[in-house]
CSV table of C-alpha atoms in Angstrom, one decimal:
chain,number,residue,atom,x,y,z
E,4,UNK,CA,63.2,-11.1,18.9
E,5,UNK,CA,62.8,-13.8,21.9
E,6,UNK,CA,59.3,-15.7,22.2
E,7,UNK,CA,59.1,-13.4,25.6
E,8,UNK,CA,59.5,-10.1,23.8
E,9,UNK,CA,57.2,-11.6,21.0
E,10,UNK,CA,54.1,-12.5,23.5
E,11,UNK,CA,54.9,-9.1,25.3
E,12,UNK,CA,54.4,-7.2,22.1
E,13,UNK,CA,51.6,-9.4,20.5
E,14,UNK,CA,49.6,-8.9,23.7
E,15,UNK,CA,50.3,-5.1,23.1
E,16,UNK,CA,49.1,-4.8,19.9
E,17,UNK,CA,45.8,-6.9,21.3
E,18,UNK,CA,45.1,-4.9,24.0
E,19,UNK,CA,45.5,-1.4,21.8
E,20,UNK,CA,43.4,-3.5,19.3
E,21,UNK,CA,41.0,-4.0,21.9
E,22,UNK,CA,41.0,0.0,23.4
E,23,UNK,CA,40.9,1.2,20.3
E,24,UNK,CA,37.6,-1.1,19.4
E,25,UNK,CA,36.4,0.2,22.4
E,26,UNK,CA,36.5,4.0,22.0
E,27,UNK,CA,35.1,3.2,18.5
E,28,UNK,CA,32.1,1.5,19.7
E,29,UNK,CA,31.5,4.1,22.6
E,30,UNK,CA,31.1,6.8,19.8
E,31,UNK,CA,27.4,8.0,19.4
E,32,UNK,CA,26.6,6.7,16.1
E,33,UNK,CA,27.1,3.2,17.3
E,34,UNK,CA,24.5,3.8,20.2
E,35,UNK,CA,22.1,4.3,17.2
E,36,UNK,CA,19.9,0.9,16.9
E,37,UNK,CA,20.0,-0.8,13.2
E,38,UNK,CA,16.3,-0.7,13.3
E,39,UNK,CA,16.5,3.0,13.3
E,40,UNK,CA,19.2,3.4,10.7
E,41,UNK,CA,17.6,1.2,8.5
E,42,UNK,CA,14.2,2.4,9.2
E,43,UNK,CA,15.6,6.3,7.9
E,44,UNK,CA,16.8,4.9,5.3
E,45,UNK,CA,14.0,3.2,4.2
E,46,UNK,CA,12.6,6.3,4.0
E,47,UNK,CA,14.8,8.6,2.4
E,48,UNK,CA,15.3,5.8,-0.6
E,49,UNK,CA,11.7,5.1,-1.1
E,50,UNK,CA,9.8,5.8,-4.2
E,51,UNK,CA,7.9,8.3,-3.0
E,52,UNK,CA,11.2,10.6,-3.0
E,53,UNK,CA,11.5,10.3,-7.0
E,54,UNK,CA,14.8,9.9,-6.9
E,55,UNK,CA,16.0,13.2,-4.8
E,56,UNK,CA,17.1,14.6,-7.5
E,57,UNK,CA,18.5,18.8,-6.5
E,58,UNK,CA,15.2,21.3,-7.5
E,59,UNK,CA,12.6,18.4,-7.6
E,60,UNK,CA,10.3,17.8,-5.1
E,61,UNK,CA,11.2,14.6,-4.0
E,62,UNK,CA,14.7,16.3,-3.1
E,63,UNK,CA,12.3,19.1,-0.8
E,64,UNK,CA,10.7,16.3,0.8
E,65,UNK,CA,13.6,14.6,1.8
E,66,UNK,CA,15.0,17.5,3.4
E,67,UNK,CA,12.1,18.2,5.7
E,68,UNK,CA,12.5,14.9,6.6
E,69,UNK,CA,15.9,15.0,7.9
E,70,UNK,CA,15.3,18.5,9.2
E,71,UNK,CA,12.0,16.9,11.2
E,72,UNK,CA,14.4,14.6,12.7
E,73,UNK,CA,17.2,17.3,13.5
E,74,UNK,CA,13.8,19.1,15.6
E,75,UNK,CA,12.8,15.8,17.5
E,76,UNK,CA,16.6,15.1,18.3
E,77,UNK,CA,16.6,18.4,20.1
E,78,UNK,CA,19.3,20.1,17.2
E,79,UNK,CA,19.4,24.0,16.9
E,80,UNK,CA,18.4,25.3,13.2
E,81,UNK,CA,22.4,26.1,11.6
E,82,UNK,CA,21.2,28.9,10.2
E,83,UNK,CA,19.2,31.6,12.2
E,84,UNK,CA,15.4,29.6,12.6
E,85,UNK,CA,15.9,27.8,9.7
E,86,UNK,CA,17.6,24.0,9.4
E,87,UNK,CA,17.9,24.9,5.5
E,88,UNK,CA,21.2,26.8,4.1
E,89,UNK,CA,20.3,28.1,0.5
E,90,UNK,CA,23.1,25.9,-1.6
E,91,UNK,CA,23.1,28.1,-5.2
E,92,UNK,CA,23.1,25.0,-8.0
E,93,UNK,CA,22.4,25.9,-12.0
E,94,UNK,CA,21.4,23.2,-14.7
E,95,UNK,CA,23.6,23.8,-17.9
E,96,UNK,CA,21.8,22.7,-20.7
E,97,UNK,CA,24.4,22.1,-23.8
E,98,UNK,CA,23.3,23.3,-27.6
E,99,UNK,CA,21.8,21.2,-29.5
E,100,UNK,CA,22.5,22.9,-32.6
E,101,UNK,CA,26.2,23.2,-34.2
E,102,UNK,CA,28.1,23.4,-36.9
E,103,UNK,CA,31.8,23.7,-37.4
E,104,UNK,CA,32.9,24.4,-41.2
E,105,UNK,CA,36.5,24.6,-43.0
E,106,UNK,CA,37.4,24.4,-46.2
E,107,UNK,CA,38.1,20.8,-45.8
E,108,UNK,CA,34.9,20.0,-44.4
E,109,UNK,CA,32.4,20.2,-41.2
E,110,UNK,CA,31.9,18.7,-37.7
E,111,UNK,CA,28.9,18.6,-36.0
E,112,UNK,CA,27.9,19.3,-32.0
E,113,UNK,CA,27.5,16.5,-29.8
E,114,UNK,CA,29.4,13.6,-32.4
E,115,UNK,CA,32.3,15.6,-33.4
E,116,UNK,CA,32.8,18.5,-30.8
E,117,UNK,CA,31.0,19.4,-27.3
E,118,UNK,CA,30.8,23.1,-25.7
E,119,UNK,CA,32.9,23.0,-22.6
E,120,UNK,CA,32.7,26.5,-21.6
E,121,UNK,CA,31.4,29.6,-22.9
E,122,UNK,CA,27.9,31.0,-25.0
E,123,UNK,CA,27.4,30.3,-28.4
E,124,UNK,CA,28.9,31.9,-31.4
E,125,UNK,CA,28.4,32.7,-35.2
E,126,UNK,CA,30.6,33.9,-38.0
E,127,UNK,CA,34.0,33.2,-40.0
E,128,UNK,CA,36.9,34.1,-37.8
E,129,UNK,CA,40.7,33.6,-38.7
E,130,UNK,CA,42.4,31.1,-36.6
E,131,UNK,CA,45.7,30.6,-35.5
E,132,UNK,CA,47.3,27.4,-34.1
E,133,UNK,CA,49.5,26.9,-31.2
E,134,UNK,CA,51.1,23.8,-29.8
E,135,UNK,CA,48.8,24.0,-26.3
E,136,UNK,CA,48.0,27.8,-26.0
E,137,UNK,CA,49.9,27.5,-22.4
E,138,UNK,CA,52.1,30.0,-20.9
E,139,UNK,CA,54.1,28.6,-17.7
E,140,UNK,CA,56.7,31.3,-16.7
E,141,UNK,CA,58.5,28.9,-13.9
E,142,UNK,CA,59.5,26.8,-17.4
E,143,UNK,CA,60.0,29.8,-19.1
E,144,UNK,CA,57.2,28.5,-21.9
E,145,UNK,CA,55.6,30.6,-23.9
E,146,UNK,CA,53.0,29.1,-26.5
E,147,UNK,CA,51.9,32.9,-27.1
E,148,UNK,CA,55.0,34.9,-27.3
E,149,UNK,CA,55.3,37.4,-30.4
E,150,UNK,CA,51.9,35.5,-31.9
E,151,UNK,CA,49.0,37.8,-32.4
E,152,UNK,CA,45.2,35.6,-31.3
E,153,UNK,CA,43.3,39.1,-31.3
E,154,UNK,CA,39.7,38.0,-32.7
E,155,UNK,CA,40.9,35.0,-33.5
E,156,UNK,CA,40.2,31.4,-33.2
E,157,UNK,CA,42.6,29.2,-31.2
E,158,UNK,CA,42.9,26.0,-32.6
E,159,UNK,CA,45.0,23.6,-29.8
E,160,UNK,CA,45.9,20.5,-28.1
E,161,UNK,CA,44.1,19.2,-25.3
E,162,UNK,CA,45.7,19.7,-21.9
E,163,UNK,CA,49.5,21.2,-21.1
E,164,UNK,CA,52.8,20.2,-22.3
E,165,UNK,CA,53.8,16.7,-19.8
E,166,UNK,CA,50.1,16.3,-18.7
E,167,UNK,CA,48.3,13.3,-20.0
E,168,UNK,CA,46.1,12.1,-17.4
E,169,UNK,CA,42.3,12.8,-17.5
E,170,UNK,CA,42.1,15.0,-14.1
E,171,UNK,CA,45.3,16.8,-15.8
E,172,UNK,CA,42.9,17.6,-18.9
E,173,UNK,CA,40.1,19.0,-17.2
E,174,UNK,CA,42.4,20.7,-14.3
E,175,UNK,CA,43.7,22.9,-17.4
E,176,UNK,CA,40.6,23.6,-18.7
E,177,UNK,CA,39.5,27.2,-17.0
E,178,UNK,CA,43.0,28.2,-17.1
E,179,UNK,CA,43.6,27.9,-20.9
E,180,UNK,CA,40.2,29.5,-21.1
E,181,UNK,CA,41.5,32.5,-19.0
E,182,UNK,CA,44.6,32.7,-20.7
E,183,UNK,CA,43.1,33.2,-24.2
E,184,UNK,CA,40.3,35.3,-23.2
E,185,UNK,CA,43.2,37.6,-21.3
E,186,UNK,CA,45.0,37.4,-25.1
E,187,UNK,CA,42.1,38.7,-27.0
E,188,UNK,CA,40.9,35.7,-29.0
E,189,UNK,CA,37.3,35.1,-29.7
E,190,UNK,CA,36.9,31.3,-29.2
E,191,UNK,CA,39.6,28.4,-28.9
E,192,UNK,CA,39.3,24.6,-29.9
E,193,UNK,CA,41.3,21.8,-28.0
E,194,UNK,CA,42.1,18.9,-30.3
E,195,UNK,CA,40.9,15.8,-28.3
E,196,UNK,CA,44.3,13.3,-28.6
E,197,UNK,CA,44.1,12.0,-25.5
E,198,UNK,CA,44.1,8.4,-25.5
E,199,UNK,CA,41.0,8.3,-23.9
E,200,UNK,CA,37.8,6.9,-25.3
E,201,UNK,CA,36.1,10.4,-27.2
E,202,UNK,CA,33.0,8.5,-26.3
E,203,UNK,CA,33.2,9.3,-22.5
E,204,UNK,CA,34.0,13.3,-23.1
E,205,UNK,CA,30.4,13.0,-25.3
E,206,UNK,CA,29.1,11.1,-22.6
E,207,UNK,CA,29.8,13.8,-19.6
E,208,UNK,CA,29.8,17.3,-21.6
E,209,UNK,CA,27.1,16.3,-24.2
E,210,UNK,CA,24.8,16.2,-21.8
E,211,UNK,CA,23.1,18.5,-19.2
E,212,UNK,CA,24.5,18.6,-16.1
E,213,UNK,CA,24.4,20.2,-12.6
E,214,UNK,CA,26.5,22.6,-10.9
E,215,UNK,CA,27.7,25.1,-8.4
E,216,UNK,CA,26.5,28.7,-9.5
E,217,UNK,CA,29.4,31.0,-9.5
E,218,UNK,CA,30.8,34.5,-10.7
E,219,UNK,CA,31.9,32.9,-13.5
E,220,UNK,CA,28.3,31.2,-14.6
E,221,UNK,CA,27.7,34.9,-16.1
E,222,UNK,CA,28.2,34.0,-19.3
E,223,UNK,CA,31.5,36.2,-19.7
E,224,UNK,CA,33.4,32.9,-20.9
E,225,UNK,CA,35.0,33.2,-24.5
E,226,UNK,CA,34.0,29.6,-26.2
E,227,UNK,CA,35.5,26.9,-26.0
E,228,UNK,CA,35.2,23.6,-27.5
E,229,UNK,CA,36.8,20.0,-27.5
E,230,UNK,CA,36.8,18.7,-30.7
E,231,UNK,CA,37.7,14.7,-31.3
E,232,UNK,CA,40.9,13.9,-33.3
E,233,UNK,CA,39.4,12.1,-35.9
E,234,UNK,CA,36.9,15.2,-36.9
E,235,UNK,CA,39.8,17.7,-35.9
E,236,UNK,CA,41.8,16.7,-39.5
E,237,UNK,CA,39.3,19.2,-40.8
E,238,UNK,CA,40.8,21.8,-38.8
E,239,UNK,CA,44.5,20.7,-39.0
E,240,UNK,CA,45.0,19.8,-42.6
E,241,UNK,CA,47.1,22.5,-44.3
E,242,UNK,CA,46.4,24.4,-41.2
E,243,UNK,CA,43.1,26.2,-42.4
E,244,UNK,CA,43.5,29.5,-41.6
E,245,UNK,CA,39.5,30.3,-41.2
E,246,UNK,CA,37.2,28.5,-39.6
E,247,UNK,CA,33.3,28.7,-39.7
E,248,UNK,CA,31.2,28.8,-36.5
E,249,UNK,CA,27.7,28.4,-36.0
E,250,UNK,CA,27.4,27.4,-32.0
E,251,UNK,CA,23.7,27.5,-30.2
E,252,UNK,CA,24.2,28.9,-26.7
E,253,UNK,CA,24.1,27.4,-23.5
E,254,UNK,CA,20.7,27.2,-21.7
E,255,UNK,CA,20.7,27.6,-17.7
E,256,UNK,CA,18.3,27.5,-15.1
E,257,UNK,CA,18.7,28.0,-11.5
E,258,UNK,CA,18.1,25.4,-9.3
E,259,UNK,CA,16.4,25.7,-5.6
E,260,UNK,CA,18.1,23.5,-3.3
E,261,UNK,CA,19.5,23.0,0.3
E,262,UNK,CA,21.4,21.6,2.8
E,263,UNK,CA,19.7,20.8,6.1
E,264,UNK,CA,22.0,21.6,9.0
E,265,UNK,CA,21.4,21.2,12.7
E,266,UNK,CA,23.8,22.2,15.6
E,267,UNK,CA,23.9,20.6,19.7
C-alpha cells in the first residue's frame, strides 16, 4: 500500500469514526443532562430505598418513582392504566434440618449435602447407582437401560458424561431431575466431583434465594440433592444398597413485585 492509498484510507476510517460518533451522540439519551442522570440516581440508591430489594418496600417505592417520571415524560402506562406489569417472583427457603444415614455413616444438610430441587423426604429407600443417570439417544447412551430405579434412590455423578464446566453442571440439573422422575425413582443424589470449590455450591444452594415462579414451583419435583465427594464415601463405599433419608421441605413465599413499563 502507497503513502496515497494509506492517507486515503486513514482519512476514511476518520471520517466514519467521526459519523459514527456523531449519530451516537444525536441519540436521545445523550441529550439527557448529567445533572439529571445523576440526580435519578441519587435517588433510586439512597438509603431511604433499603436496598430495593424484590417484595420490600423500598423496592415499591422505587418503582413509583420511575413510574412518576415515565407520567411527567409524557409515557403511556405498558399495561392497560397501569405503568406496573405483575413480574410473579417466589423466595425458596432451603431446610434447615437433614440427615442422610448409611451403614457407613451420616451427612448432614447444609455442610455435607444441599437440596437442589424437590420437597423433603423421610424413610429407608433402596438405592441403585448409575454412572450419571443420563440417557442421550443421538450417542446412543443409555445409563438406564434394563436397570430397575422404581422407588428407589439414585445415587450419581454430578453433571453428564464430557461436561465439566460449572454452567454444564447446573444446565443438566432439571433434565436428570426429569429423567428420573419419568423412571419412577423416589429421590436421586449427584456426587459433587467437580473440581470446583464444594464451598461455593453451599454458598449459592444453602441459602435462600429468589426466583421466577413457574409450573414447575408446585412442588411435583422428586428430590434431589448434591452431596460433596468427601461426605459422598458414605454412600459409595461397598456401594450401600439403602440409604436413610430424613429431609425438611422447602419453604416458599410469593413475592409481590413489578416491572414499571412506559410506551411513546
Amino acid at each position: 500500500m502507497n503513502r496515497k492509498t494509506f492517507t486515503f484510507f486513514s482519512l476514511g476510517l476518520i471520517l466514519t469514526g467521526c459519523a459514527f460518533a456523531q449519530k451516537v451522540q444525536d441519540l436521545p439519551e445523550y441529550s439527557v443532562p448529567q445533572s439529571q442522570t445523576t440526580r435519578h440516581m441519587n435517588i433510586l440508591a439512597a438509603d431511604e430505598m433499603l436496598g430495593r430489594k424484590p417484595g420490600e418496600p423500598g423496592n415499591l417505592m422505587a418503582g413509583r418513582y420511575i413510574a412518576e417520571q415515565f407520567r411527567a415524560l409524557g409515557l403511556k402506562p405498558a399495561n392497560g392504566n397501569s405503568y406496573f406489569q405483575k413480574v410473579p417472583l417466589e423466595t425458596v427457603i432451603p431446610p434447615q434440618e437433614g440427615i442422610l444415614t448409611t451403614t457407613e455413616g451420616s451427612a448432614k444438610i447444609g455442610t455435607d449435602f444441599v437440596l437442589m430441587q424437590g420437597n423433603g423426604l423421610a424413610g429407608e429407600y433402596p438405592t441403585v447407582h448409575l454412572p450419571y443417570a443420563w440417557i442421550d439417544k443421538e450417542k446412543g447412551y443409555d445409563d438406564y437401560k434394563d436397570v430397575d430405579v422404581k422407588g428407589k434412590v439414585i445415587i450419581t455423578s454430578v453433571g453428564v458424561p464430557g461436561a465439566e464446566a460449572p454452567n454444564q453442571l447446573f444446565a443438566s440439573i432439571e433434565d436428570k431431575q426429569k429423567l428420573a422422575k419419568e423412571k419412577g425413582a423416589i429421590a436421586i443424589i449427584e456426587i459433587f466431583n467437580s473440581p470446583r470449590p464444594w464451598n461455593m455450591v453451599m454458598r449459592y444452594f444453602g441459602r435462600p434465594s429468589t426466583k421466577m415462579k413457574t409450573a414447575e414451583s408446585s412442588g411435583a419435583e422428586i428430590t434431589h440433592l448434591w452431596i460433596s465427594s468427601t461426605s459422598a464415601k458414605i454412600l459409595v463405599a461397598n456401594k450401600i444398597s439403602k440409604v436413610k433419608l430424613e429431609v425438611g421441605a422447602r419453604q416458599t413465599r410469593d413475592v409481590p413485585t413489578y416491572n414499571v413499563a412506559g410506551s411513546f
